[in-house]
Amino acid sequence: MSEESTIPVGQLSRELSALLTVSRALATAADLQSLCTTAVEALVNVFEPADAGILSLWGEREQALAVQAAIGYDPAILRRSRFRKSEGISGKVFADSEPRLFPTPQAVAAAREDIHPENMVHMEKAAGGVVHPRSALGVPLMLGDETSGVLLLEQWQPGPAFTEADIPLLQALASLVALAADRMRLLAEVERTRAVAKDDHLKSELLSALAHEMRTPLASIKGYSTALLMEEIQWEPAKQAEFLRIIDEETDKLEGIIGDLLESSMIEAGRLEIKPEPLLLPRLARGIVDDVLHYTDKHRFVVSFPPHFPIVDADPRRIHQVLRNLLENAVKYSPHGGLVVVRGEVGQGEVIISVADQGVGIAPENLNRLFERFFRARELEEHVAGSGLGLPIAQAIVQSHGGRIWAESKLGKGSTFYFTLPLGGLSADLESEERNREVFDG
Ligand code: ADP
């Protein structure tokens, strides 16, 4: 910009300075829309007689010219119009693929005679009243042999009209605009292709991660069942039972991964169903801890809920899934063991459940990414089984209950995962002992 002011415009030919102005304007445009607006604005400034300008692009599907940008006219109103081939000035320029000069008010009026009444209404509204341009100049936007649109300049005020001499410069500038618009279109296409490729890359990364995850249990299942089937070996009953137990466990793991995948695609498709019912969280938490206990002898568990913890309305199966996932993670990601604390608190209009561990922790830059699908903190990926789907599923479940989920952590010290569930509805009326009994003993 400062360069521009250091070149005395008087020293340059009109053509060169126009070219400079327009190409600078085009170079700074960020998208097709602003490119068109910038171009029309620059051209109206460059051509003395011009008081208004319209840039329209041809739409193959609609078989019509659609206004992209305008100066002098309100573009938002003008964009409602579609000009057919040969309709009005732009339509004629498009049909001929040739520049056309309309040097007098009569010539302009004659060319505009066939404009569809509805389009005329839009034009008048967009101009803030009826205007009778005194002269006009239209050039096609050409790319090679193809005409992609029309650039139209109009003179509204008295003064010198457009002349034949204006045509070459406007045509040259229009080619520049056409090129820039095409470049923008290509860039948008490249961006789209890149996004698809990235998505594909992600998908294939994920597929290979999943294949790896599934291969480990499959290898065990295959190994132990092949061993059991060996006719030449008579396994002792205890060994047989052990092999079968391993096969059983590994099948569960496989089932878990497949279940996560299915669930995750259901959530993606917006088909997560929640069936809320009165739920007592302390009891649910203790039940899950009892289960998880069996998988580890390195961890100690504490479940801490204040007395008279309120009943919430929530889908028991789903909340079980969330809490179980958090507890399993607490165990998985504290390989040296330690204390795992499940705590319940009552907050403002909500309950807050947390699961704290003394494990490997999470680096601050990863804290926000944990809930992305397939995200796994790098240093752990290799050693710990998982799909990177558990937390995103948990988040979807909690959010569809109207709650929030988040994590706090210190790398190397441990992590705490929190989720909230709103109080209200059924849980608002103070639950009686009777209901407690009804729900949990029944
Ligand atoms: P998965 O455990 O199957 O990888 P999750 O979605 O449950 O998938 O967890 C995503 C990632 O978040 C894990 O791979 C791990 O890096 C991190 N993470 C989850 N829970 C913990 C935790 N308690 N401590 C440390 N890191 C955790």
Short mmCIF file of C-alpha atoms and ligand atoms in Angstrom, two decimals:
data_model
loop_
_atom_site.label_atom_id
_atom_site.label_comp_id
_atom_site.label_asym_id
_atom_site.label_seq_id
_atom_site.Cartn_x
_atom_site.Cartn_y
_atom_site.Cartn_z
CA MET A 1 0.00 0.00 0.00
CA SER A 2 2.77 2.41 0.82
CA GLU A 3 4.37 1.53 -2.53
CA GLU A 4 1.28 2.75 -4.24
CA SER A 5 1.55 6.18 -2.72
CA THR A 6 5.23 6.51 -3.63
CA ILE A 7 4.53 6.06 -7.38
CA PRO A 8 3.26 9.37 -8.74
CA VAL A 9 0.18 8.33 -10.65
CA GLY A 10 0.70 11.16 -13.12
CA GLN A 11 3.85 9.48 -14.38
CA LEU A 12 2.08 6.29 -15.30
CA SER A 13 -0.18 5.81 -18.21
CA ARG A 14 -3.86 5.47 -17.26
CA GLU A 15 -3.75 1.83 -18.35
CA LEU A 16 -0.83 0.93 -16.16
CA SER A 17 -2.21 2.63 -13.09
CA ALA A 18 -5.60 0.97 -13.65
CA LEU A 19 -3.89 -2.38 -14.02
CA LEU A 20 -1.93 -1.78 -10.82
CA THR A 21 -5.00 -0.72 -8.87
CA VAL A 22 -7.07 -3.68 -9.98
CA SER A 23 -4.37 -6.31 -9.61
CA ARG A 24 -3.52 -5.04 -6.11
CA ALA A 25 -7.18 -5.16 -5.19
CA LEU A 26 -7.47 -8.69 -6.55
CA ALA A 27 -4.36 -9.87 -4.75
CA THR A 28 -5.82 -9.00 -1.36
CA ALA A 29 -9.27 -10.56 -1.79
CA ALA A 30 -9.89 -13.52 0.50
CA ASP A 31 -12.78 -15.26 -1.27
CA LEU A 32 -14.76 -15.17 -4.48
CA GLN A 33 -17.39 -12.84 -3.08
CA SER A 34 -14.94 -10.23 -1.84
CA LEU A 35 -12.84 -10.67 -4.98
CA CYS A 36 -15.82 -9.71 -7.15
CA THR A 37 -16.73 -6.77 -4.93
CA THR A 38 -13.15 -5.52 -4.84
CA ALA A 39 -12.91 -5.83 -8.62
CA VAL A 40 -16.11 -3.88 -9.34
CA GLU A 41 -15.16 -1.22 -6.82
CA ALA A 42 -11.72 -0.79 -8.39
CA LEU A 43 -13.16 -0.65 -11.93
CA VAL A 44 -15.80 1.93 -11.04
CA ASN A 45 -12.97 4.05 -9.62
CA VAL A 46 -10.69 3.53 -12.60
CA PHE A 47 -13.22 4.39 -15.33
CA GLU A 48 -14.18 8.07 -15.16
CA PRO A 49 -17.77 7.84 -16.43
CA ALA A 50 -18.68 4.87 -14.25
CA ASP A 51 -21.14 5.48 -11.39
CA ALA A 52 -22.21 1.87 -11.00
CA GLY A 53 -20.91 -1.58 -11.81
CA ILE A 54 -22.26 -5.11 -11.75
CA LEU A 55 -20.33 -8.35 -11.92
CA SER A 56 -22.37 -11.44 -12.68
CA LEU A 57 -21.26 -15.03 -13.11
CA TRP A 58 -22.91 -17.63 -15.31
CA GLY A 59 -24.44 -20.58 -13.49
CA GLU A 60 -24.49 -23.71 -15.62
CA ARG A 61 -27.12 -25.37 -13.52
CA GLU A 62 -29.48 -22.41 -13.51
CA GLN A 63 -28.57 -21.40 -17.07
CA ALA A 64 -28.61 -17.79 -15.91
CA LEU A 65 -26.35 -14.96 -14.82
CA ALA A 66 -26.34 -14.37 -11.08
CA VAL A 67 -25.08 -11.10 -9.65
CA GLN A 68 -22.01 -11.60 -7.48
CA ALA A 69 -21.10 -8.02 -6.69
CA ALA A 70 -22.35 -4.51 -7.40
CA ILE A 71 -21.46 -0.91 -6.74
CA GLY A 72 -24.16 1.75 -7.03
CA TYR A 73 -26.78 -0.98 -6.67
CA ASP A 74 -27.46 -2.79 -3.41
CA PRO A 75 -25.88 -6.19 -4.16
CA ALA A 76 -28.02 -7.99 -1.59
CA ILE A 77 -31.19 -7.03 -3.51
CA LEU A 78 -29.67 -7.55 -6.93
CA ARG A 79 -28.53 -11.05 -6.01
CA ARG A 80 -32.18 -12.12 -6.07
CA SER A 81 -32.23 -11.62 -9.85
CA ARG A 82 -31.29 -14.17 -12.47
CA PHE A 83 -30.64 -12.83 -15.98
CA ARG A 84 -31.18 -15.17 -18.86
CA LYS A 85 -28.94 -15.24 -21.90
CA SER A 86 -29.63 -12.11 -24.02
CA GLU A 87 -31.66 -10.47 -21.24
CA GLY A 88 -30.67 -6.85 -20.59
CA ILE A 89 -27.17 -5.56 -21.14
CA SER A 90 -25.31 -8.29 -19.24
CA GLY A 91 -27.34 -11.03 -20.93
CA LYS A 92 -26.52 -9.64 -24.36
CA VAL A 93 -22.82 -9.31 -23.63
CA PHE A 94 -22.84 -12.88 -22.35
CA ALA A 95 -24.72 -14.18 -25.40
CA ASP A 96 -22.28 -12.49 -27.81
CA SER A 97 -19.14 -13.11 -25.75
CA GLU A 98 -18.07 -9.71 -27.08
CA PRO A 99 -17.62 -6.33 -25.42
CA ARG A 100 -20.57 -4.01 -26.09
CA LEU A 101 -20.81 -0.27 -25.84
CA PHE A 102 -24.11 1.50 -25.28
CA PRO A 103 -23.03 5.11 -25.79
CA THR A 104 -26.42 6.89 -25.36
CA PRO A 105 -29.40 6.76 -22.97
CA GLN A 106 -31.50 5.49 -25.89
CA ALA A 107 -29.10 2.62 -26.62
CA VAL A 108 -29.10 1.64 -22.95
CA ALA A 109 -32.91 1.84 -22.72
CA ALA A 110 -33.32 -0.31 -25.84
CA ALA A 111 -30.98 -2.97 -24.46
CA ARG A 112 -32.84 -3.01 -21.14
CA GLU A 113 -36.28 -3.26 -22.67
CA ASP A 114 -36.45 -7.03 -22.47
CA ILE A 115 -35.47 -7.26 -18.80
CA HIS A 116 -38.01 -9.40 -16.97
CA PRO A 117 -40.36 -7.15 -14.94
CA GLU A 118 -39.41 -8.92 -11.72
CA ASN A 119 -35.72 -8.33 -12.39
CA MET A 120 -36.51 -4.70 -13.21
CA VAL A 121 -38.22 -4.29 -9.85
CA HIS A 122 -35.11 -5.71 -8.13
CA MET A 123 -32.89 -3.35 -10.11
CA GLU A 124 -34.92 -0.31 -9.17
CA LYS A 125 -35.07 -1.32 -5.54
CA ALA A 126 -31.33 -2.00 -5.55
CA ALA A 127 -30.61 1.41 -7.10
CA GLY A 128 -32.86 3.16 -4.57
CA GLY A 129 -35.20 4.35 -7.35
CA VAL A 130 -35.64 4.39 -11.10
CA VAL A 131 -32.39 5.12 -12.92
CA HIS A 132 -31.85 5.70 -16.63
CA PRO A 133 -28.17 5.12 -17.28
CA ARG A 134 -26.72 7.56 -19.81
CA SER A 135 -24.22 5.12 -21.17
CA ALA A 136 -22.96 1.64 -20.40
CA LEU A 137 -20.10 -0.66 -21.24
CA GLY A 138 -20.15 -4.41 -20.78
CA VAL A 139 -17.39 -6.94 -21.32
CA PRO A 140 -17.43 -10.72 -21.02
CA LEU A 141 -15.27 -12.43 -18.42
CA MET A 142 -13.31 -14.76 -20.63
CA LEU A 143 -11.10 -17.73 -19.76
CA GLY A 144 -9.71 -19.07 -22.99
CA ASP A 145 -12.78 -19.58 -25.17
CA GLU A 146 -15.18 -19.79 -22.29
CA THR A 147 -17.28 -16.95 -21.02
CA SER A 148 -17.74 -17.23 -17.27
CA GLY A 149 -19.61 -14.00 -16.63
CA VAL A 150 -20.06 -10.34 -17.42
CA LEU A 151 -18.67 -7.11 -16.09
CA LEU A 152 -20.92 -4.13 -16.64
CA LEU A 153 -20.21 -0.46 -15.96
CA GLU A 154 -22.94 2.20 -16.07
CA GLN A 155 -22.83 5.98 -16.24
CA TRP A 156 -25.66 7.59 -14.29
CA GLN A 157 -24.52 11.23 -13.92
CA PRO A 158 -24.27 13.74 -16.78
CA GLY A 159 -20.78 14.01 -18.27
CA PRO A 160 -18.62 12.32 -20.88
CA ALA A 161 -19.97 8.89 -21.85
CA PHE A 162 -18.05 5.60 -22.25
CA THR A 163 -16.34 5.38 -25.65
CA GLU A 164 -14.86 2.68 -27.85
CA ALA A 165 -11.49 3.70 -26.45
CA ASP A 166 -12.49 2.33 -23.03
CA ILE A 167 -13.06 -1.17 -24.38
CA PRO A 168 -9.50 -2.56 -24.59
CA LEU A 169 -8.62 -1.54 -21.05
CA LEU A 170 -11.86 -2.83 -19.57
CA GLN A 171 -11.46 -6.06 -21.53
CA ALA A 172 -7.89 -6.47 -20.25
CA LEU A 173 -8.95 -5.83 -16.67
CA ALA A 174 -11.89 -8.21 -17.07
CA SER A 175 -9.47 -10.98 -18.10
CA LEU A 176 -7.52 -10.27 -14.95
CA VAL A 177 -10.70 -10.58 -12.89
CA ALA A 178 -11.68 -13.78 -14.71
CA LEU A 179 -8.26 -15.27 -14.02
CA ALA A 180 -8.36 -14.29 -10.36
CA ALA A 181 -11.88 -15.69 -9.98
CA ASP A 182 -10.80 -18.94 -11.60
CA ARG A 183 -7.75 -19.13 -9.35
CA MET A 184 -10.02 -18.63 -6.36
CA ARG A 185 -12.34 -21.37 -7.55
CA LEU A 186 -9.37 -23.71 -8.01
CA LEU A 187 -8.01 -22.85 -4.57
CA ALA A 188 -11.39 -23.63 -3.03
CA GLU A 189 -11.40 -26.94 -4.88
CA VAL A 190 -7.87 -27.77 -3.70
CA GLU A 191 -8.92 -26.91 -0.15
CA ARG A 192 -11.91 -29.24 -0.46
CA THR A 193 -9.78 -32.02 -1.89
CA ARG A 194 -7.22 -31.52 0.85
CA ALA A 195 -9.93 -31.74 3.51
CA VAL A 196 -11.21 -34.98 1.99
CA ALA A 197 -7.66 -36.36 1.78
CA LYS A 198 -7.01 -35.40 5.41
CA ASP A 199 -10.21 -37.08 6.41
CA ASP A 200 -9.22 -40.15 4.41
CA HIS A 201 -5.79 -40.11 5.99
CA LEU A 202 -7.36 -39.91 9.44
CA LYS A 203 -9.70 -42.73 8.57
CA SER A 204 -6.91 -44.98 7.41
CA GLU A 205 -4.81 -44.12 10.48
CA LEU A 206 -7.77 -44.99 12.61
CA LEU A 207 -8.45 -48.17 10.74
CA SER A 208 -4.90 -49.36 11.23
CA ALA A 209 -5.03 -48.43 14.93
CA LEU A 210 -8.26 -50.34 15.30
CA ALA A 211 -6.97 -53.30 13.33
CA HIS A 212 -4.02 -53.35 15.72
CA GLU A 213 -6.31 -53.16 18.74
CA MET A 214 -8.42 -56.03 17.48
CA ARG A 215 -5.53 -58.14 16.39
CA THR A 216 -4.11 -58.49 19.91
CA PRO A 217 -7.18 -60.18 21.45
CA LEU A 218 -7.76 -62.12 18.25
CA ALA A 219 -4.21 -63.50 18.37
CA SER A 220 -4.80 -64.74 21.94
CA ILE A 221 -8.14 -66.28 21.07
CA LYS A 222 -6.66 -68.01 18.06
CA GLY A 223 -3.57 -69.17 20.00
CA TYR A 224 -5.43 -70.63 22.96
CA SER A 225 -8.18 -72.25 20.94
CA THR A 226 -5.64 -73.83 18.57
CA ALA A 227 -3.78 -75.13 21.62
CA LEU A 228 -6.97 -76.60 23.07
CA LEU A 229 -7.77 -78.30 19.78
CA MET A 230 -4.41 -80.04 19.49
CA GLU A 231 -5.25 -83.72 19.56
CA GLU A 232 -1.77 -84.79 20.48
CA ILE A 233 -1.83 -82.84 23.73
CA GLN A 234 -4.00 -83.78 26.67
CA TRP A 235 -4.43 -80.53 28.64
CA GLU A 236 -5.10 -80.82 32.32
CA PRO A 237 -8.57 -79.57 33.28
CA ALA A 238 -7.06 -76.60 35.18
CA LYS A 239 -5.06 -75.55 32.11
CA GLN A 240 -8.08 -76.00 29.90
CA ALA A 241 -10.12 -73.82 32.20
CA GLU A 242 -7.41 -71.16 32.23
CA PHE A 243 -7.22 -71.10 28.42
CA LEU A 244 -10.98 -70.86 28.16
CA ARG A 245 -11.02 -68.02 30.67
CA ILE A 246 -8.45 -66.12 28.58
CA ILE A 247 -10.47 -66.74 25.43
CA ASP A 248 -13.55 -65.50 27.23
CA GLU A 249 -11.82 -62.31 28.42
CA GLU A 250 -10.27 -61.53 25.07
CA THR A 251 -13.63 -62.02 23.37
CA ASP A 252 -15.06 -59.47 25.80
CA LYS A 253 -12.33 -57.03 24.80
CA LEU A 254 -13.13 -57.49 21.13
CA GLU A 255 -16.79 -57.04 21.84
CA GLY A 256 -15.98 -53.85 23.72
CA ILE A 257 -14.07 -52.36 20.80
CA ILE A 258 -16.77 -53.27 18.30
CA GLY A 259 -19.42 -51.93 20.67
CA ASP A 260 -17.54 -48.61 21.00
CA LEU A 261 -17.29 -48.35 17.24
CA LEU A 262 -20.96 -49.02 16.69
CA GLU A 263 -21.93 -46.66 19.46
CA SER A 264 -19.69 -43.96 18.14
CA SER A 265 -21.18 -44.17 14.67
CA MET A 266 -24.67 -44.08 16.17
CA ILE A 267 -23.76 -40.94 18.08
CA GLU A 268 -22.31 -39.46 14.87
CA ALA A 269 -25.63 -40.17 13.20
CA GLY A 270 -27.41 -38.42 16.08
CA ARG A 271 -29.10 -41.58 17.27
CA LEU A 272 -28.11 -41.64 20.94
CA GLU A 273 -31.16 -42.62 22.90
CA ILE A 274 -31.50 -41.63 26.53
CA LYS A 275 -34.11 -43.24 28.75
CA PRO A 276 -34.02 -41.32 32.01
CA GLU A 277 -35.29 -42.80 35.22
CA PRO A 278 -34.64 -42.10 38.89
CA LEU A 279 -31.07 -43.11 39.56
CA LEU A 280 -29.08 -43.30 42.77
CA LEU A 281 -25.49 -42.66 41.84
CA PRO A 282 -23.71 -43.89 45.02
CA ARG A 283 -25.09 -47.34 44.51
CA LEU A 284 -24.23 -47.35 40.83
CA ALA A 285 -20.67 -46.22 41.61
CA ARG A 286 -20.15 -48.91 44.23
CA GLY A 287 -21.39 -51.58 41.85
CA ILE A 288 -18.95 -50.55 39.16
CA VAL A 289 -16.04 -50.32 41.58
CA ASP A 290 -16.88 -53.87 42.76
CA ASP A 291 -16.58 -55.03 39.16
CA VAL A 292 -13.40 -53.18 38.34
CA LEU A 293 -11.75 -54.39 41.59
CA HIS A 294 -11.50 -57.84 40.09
CA TYR A 295 -9.23 -56.71 37.31
CA THR A 296 -6.50 -55.25 39.49
CA ASP A 297 -4.68 -55.96 42.67
CA LYS A 298 -2.49 -52.87 42.46
CA HIS A 299 -5.21 -50.30 43.03
CA ARG A 300 -7.17 -49.26 46.07
CA PHE A 301 -10.61 -47.74 45.65
CA VAL A 302 -12.54 -45.23 47.70
CA VAL A 303 -16.16 -44.32 46.95
CA SER A 304 -17.21 -41.14 48.70
CA PHE A 305 -20.71 -39.67 48.56
CA PRO A 306 -22.32 -37.38 51.14
CA PRO A 307 -25.35 -38.82 52.94
CA HIS A 308 -28.77 -38.20 51.34
CA PHE A 309 -27.23 -37.81 47.93
CA PRO A 310 -30.04 -36.69 45.61
CA ILE A 311 -31.62 -38.98 43.07
CA VAL A 312 -31.00 -37.80 39.54
CA ASP A 313 -33.01 -38.45 36.38
CA ALA A 314 -30.66 -40.28 34.12
CA ASP A 315 -30.35 -43.32 31.91
CA PRO A 316 -28.81 -45.93 34.26
CA ARG A 317 -27.25 -47.97 31.48
CA ARG A 318 -25.65 -44.92 29.91
CA ILE A 319 -24.34 -43.39 33.13
CA HIS A 320 -23.02 -46.83 34.07
CA GLN A 321 -21.13 -46.76 30.79
CA VAL A 322 -19.64 -43.31 31.50
CA LEU A 323 -18.56 -44.14 35.03
CA ARG A 324 -17.22 -47.52 34.05
CA ASN A 325 -15.17 -45.94 31.28
CA LEU A 326 -13.71 -43.35 33.65
CA LEU A 327 -12.88 -46.02 36.21
CA GLU A 328 -11.33 -48.33 33.66
CA ASN A 329 -9.24 -45.44 32.35
CA ALA A 330 -8.17 -44.55 35.90
CA VAL A 331 -6.87 -48.12 36.27
CA LYS A 332 -5.44 -48.39 32.74
CA TYR A 333 -3.54 -45.14 32.97
CA SER A 334 -2.10 -45.73 36.43
CA PRO A 335 -0.06 -48.84 35.61
CA HIS A 336 1.80 -48.71 38.92
CA GLY A 337 -1.39 -48.76 40.89
CA GLY A 338 -2.39 -46.29 43.57
CA LEU A 339 -5.57 -44.84 44.93
CA VAL A 340 -8.66 -44.34 42.79
CA VAL A 341 -11.31 -42.11 44.33
CA VAL A 342 -14.89 -41.84 43.09
CA ARG A 343 -16.52 -38.82 44.67
CA GLY A 344 -19.99 -37.35 44.47
CA GLU A 345 -20.79 -33.75 45.36
CA VAL A 346 -23.91 -31.65 45.19
CA GLY A 347 -23.51 -28.34 43.37
CA GLN A 348 -25.84 -25.57 42.25
CA GLY A 349 -28.69 -27.40 40.54
CA GLU A 350 -26.44 -30.30 39.65
CA VAL A 351 -24.43 -33.19 41.01
CA ILE A 352 -20.72 -33.53 40.27
CA ILE A 353 -19.13 -36.94 40.02
CA SER A 354 -15.38 -37.26 39.85
CA VAL A 355 -12.92 -40.10 39.37
CA ALA A 356 -9.38 -39.36 40.51
CA ASP A 357 -6.29 -41.48 39.95
CA GLN A 358 -2.58 -41.28 40.76
CA GLY A 359 -1.47 -42.38 37.31
CA VAL A 360 0.58 -41.06 34.41
CA GLY A 361 -1.42 -37.86 34.04
CA ILE A 362 -2.15 -35.88 30.92
CA ALA A 363 -0.04 -33.11 29.37
CA PRO A 364 -1.82 -29.72 29.47
CA GLU A 365 -1.87 -29.45 25.66
CA ASN A 366 -3.77 -32.75 25.47
CA LEU A 367 -6.40 -31.98 28.10
CA ASN A 368 -8.82 -30.46 25.61
CA ARG A 369 -8.22 -33.09 22.99
CA LEU A 370 -9.15 -36.11 25.10
CA PHE A 371 -12.76 -35.86 23.99
CA GLU A 372 -11.92 -35.92 20.28
CA ARG A 373 -12.73 -39.17 18.57
CA PHE A 374 -9.74 -41.51 18.33
CA PHE A 375 -7.49 -39.19 20.27
CA ARG A 376 -4.93 -41.01 22.35
CA ALA A 377 -2.02 -39.39 24.18
CA ARG A 378 0.98 -40.45 22.18
CA GLU A 379 3.33 -41.79 24.81
CA LEU A 380 0.69 -44.26 25.95
CA GLU A 381 -0.65 -45.53 22.67
CA GLU A 382 1.87 -48.26 22.32
CA HIS A 383 1.39 -49.89 25.69
CA VAL A 384 -2.25 -49.60 26.64
CA ALA A 385 -5.21 -51.16 24.87
CA GLY A 386 -7.90 -48.74 23.82
CA SER A 387 -9.73 -47.21 20.91
CA GLY A 388 -9.75 -43.51 21.80
CA LEU A 389 -13.53 -43.68 21.60
CA GLY A 390 -14.44 -44.07 25.26
CA LEU A 391 -14.23 -40.42 26.27
CA PRO A 392 -16.01 -38.99 23.21
CA ILE A 393 -18.82 -41.47 23.84
CA ALA A 394 -18.88 -40.50 27.52
CA GLN A 395 -19.03 -36.84 26.53
CA ALA A 396 -21.94 -37.43 24.15
CA ILE A 397 -23.83 -39.29 26.86
CA VAL A 398 -23.20 -36.68 29.55
CA GLN A 399 -24.08 -33.82 27.23
CA SER A 400 -27.30 -35.44 26.12
CA HIS A 401 -28.27 -35.55 29.80
CA GLY A 402 -27.62 -31.81 29.96
CA GLY A 403 -24.34 -32.22 31.84
CA ARG A 404 -20.67 -31.37 31.28
CA ILE A 405 -17.51 -33.46 31.37
CA TRP A 406 -13.91 -32.33 31.75
CA ALA A 407 -10.55 -33.38 33.12
CA GLU A 408 -7.86 -31.90 35.31
CA SER A 409 -4.43 -33.41 35.51
CA LYS A 410 -0.79 -33.08 36.47
CA LEU A 411 1.59 -34.99 34.25
CA GLY A 412 3.18 -37.81 36.24
CA LYS A 413 0.95 -37.18 39.26
CA GLY A 414 -2.52 -38.24 38.20
CA SER A 415 -5.78 -37.14 36.65
CA THR A 416 -9.28 -36.33 37.80
CA PHE A 417 -12.24 -36.61 35.45
CA TYR A 418 -15.44 -34.77 36.37
CA PHE A 419 -18.93 -34.94 35.00
CA THR A 420 -22.12 -33.25 36.07
CA LEU A 421 -25.75 -34.21 35.83
CA PRO A 422 -28.49 -31.64 36.31
CA LEU A 423 -30.90 -31.87 39.19
CA GLY A 424 -34.54 -31.26 38.50
CA GLY A 425 -37.61 -33.04 37.26
CA LEU A 426 -38.29 -36.15 39.24
CA SER A 427 -35.27 -35.69 41.42
CA ALA A 428 -36.47 -32.28 42.56
CA ASP A 429 -39.21 -33.65 44.78
CA LEU A 430 -37.30 -34.86 47.74
CA GLU A 431 -37.01 -38.55 47.38
CA SER A 432 -38.48 -40.57 50.14
CA GLU A 433 -36.94 -43.61 51.70
CA GLU A 434 -39.73 -45.48 50.03
CA ARG A 435 -38.71 -44.44 46.56
CA ASN A 436 -35.11 -45.37 47.34
CA ARG A 437 -36.27 -48.80 48.25
CA GLU A 438 -38.63 -49.01 45.32
CA VAL A 439 -35.88 -48.15 42.85
CA PHE A 440 -33.04 -50.16 44.22
CA ASP A 441 -34.55 -53.13 45.89
CA GLY A 442 -37.19 -53.74 43.31
P1 ADP B 1 -8.85 -45.19 25.18
O1 ADP B 1 -8.64 -45.31 26.65
O2 ADP B 1 -9.57 -46.33 24.58
O3 ADP B 1 -7.61 -44.80 24.45
P2 ADP B 1 -10.50 -42.90 25.81
O4 ADP B 1 -11.33 -42.08 24.89
O5 ADP B 1 -11.16 -43.49 26.97
O6 ADP B 1 -9.85 -43.97 24.88
O7 ADP B 1 -9.30 -42.01 26.28
C1 ADP B 1 -8.62 -41.20 25.35
C2 ADP B 1 -7.20 -40.90 25.82
O8 ADP B 1 -7.24 -40.07 26.97
C3 ADP B 1 -6.43 -42.11 26.26
O9 ADP B 1 -5.82 -42.76 25.17
C4 ADP B 1 -5.40 -41.50 27.19
O10 ADP B 1 -4.35 -40.96 26.44
C5 ADP B 1 -6.16 -40.36 27.84
N1 ADP B 1 -6.71 -40.69 29.16
C6 ADP B 1 -7.96 -41.07 29.44
N2 ADP B 1 -8.13 -41.28 30.77
C7 ADP B 1 -6.94 -41.03 31.33
C8 ADP B 1 -6.44 -41.07 32.69
N3 ADP B 1 -7.22 -41.41 33.73
N4 ADP B 1 -5.14 -40.75 32.88
C9 ADP B 1 -4.36 -40.40 31.85
N5 ADP B 1 -4.76 -40.35 30.55
C10 ADP B 1 -6.02 -40.66 30.30
#
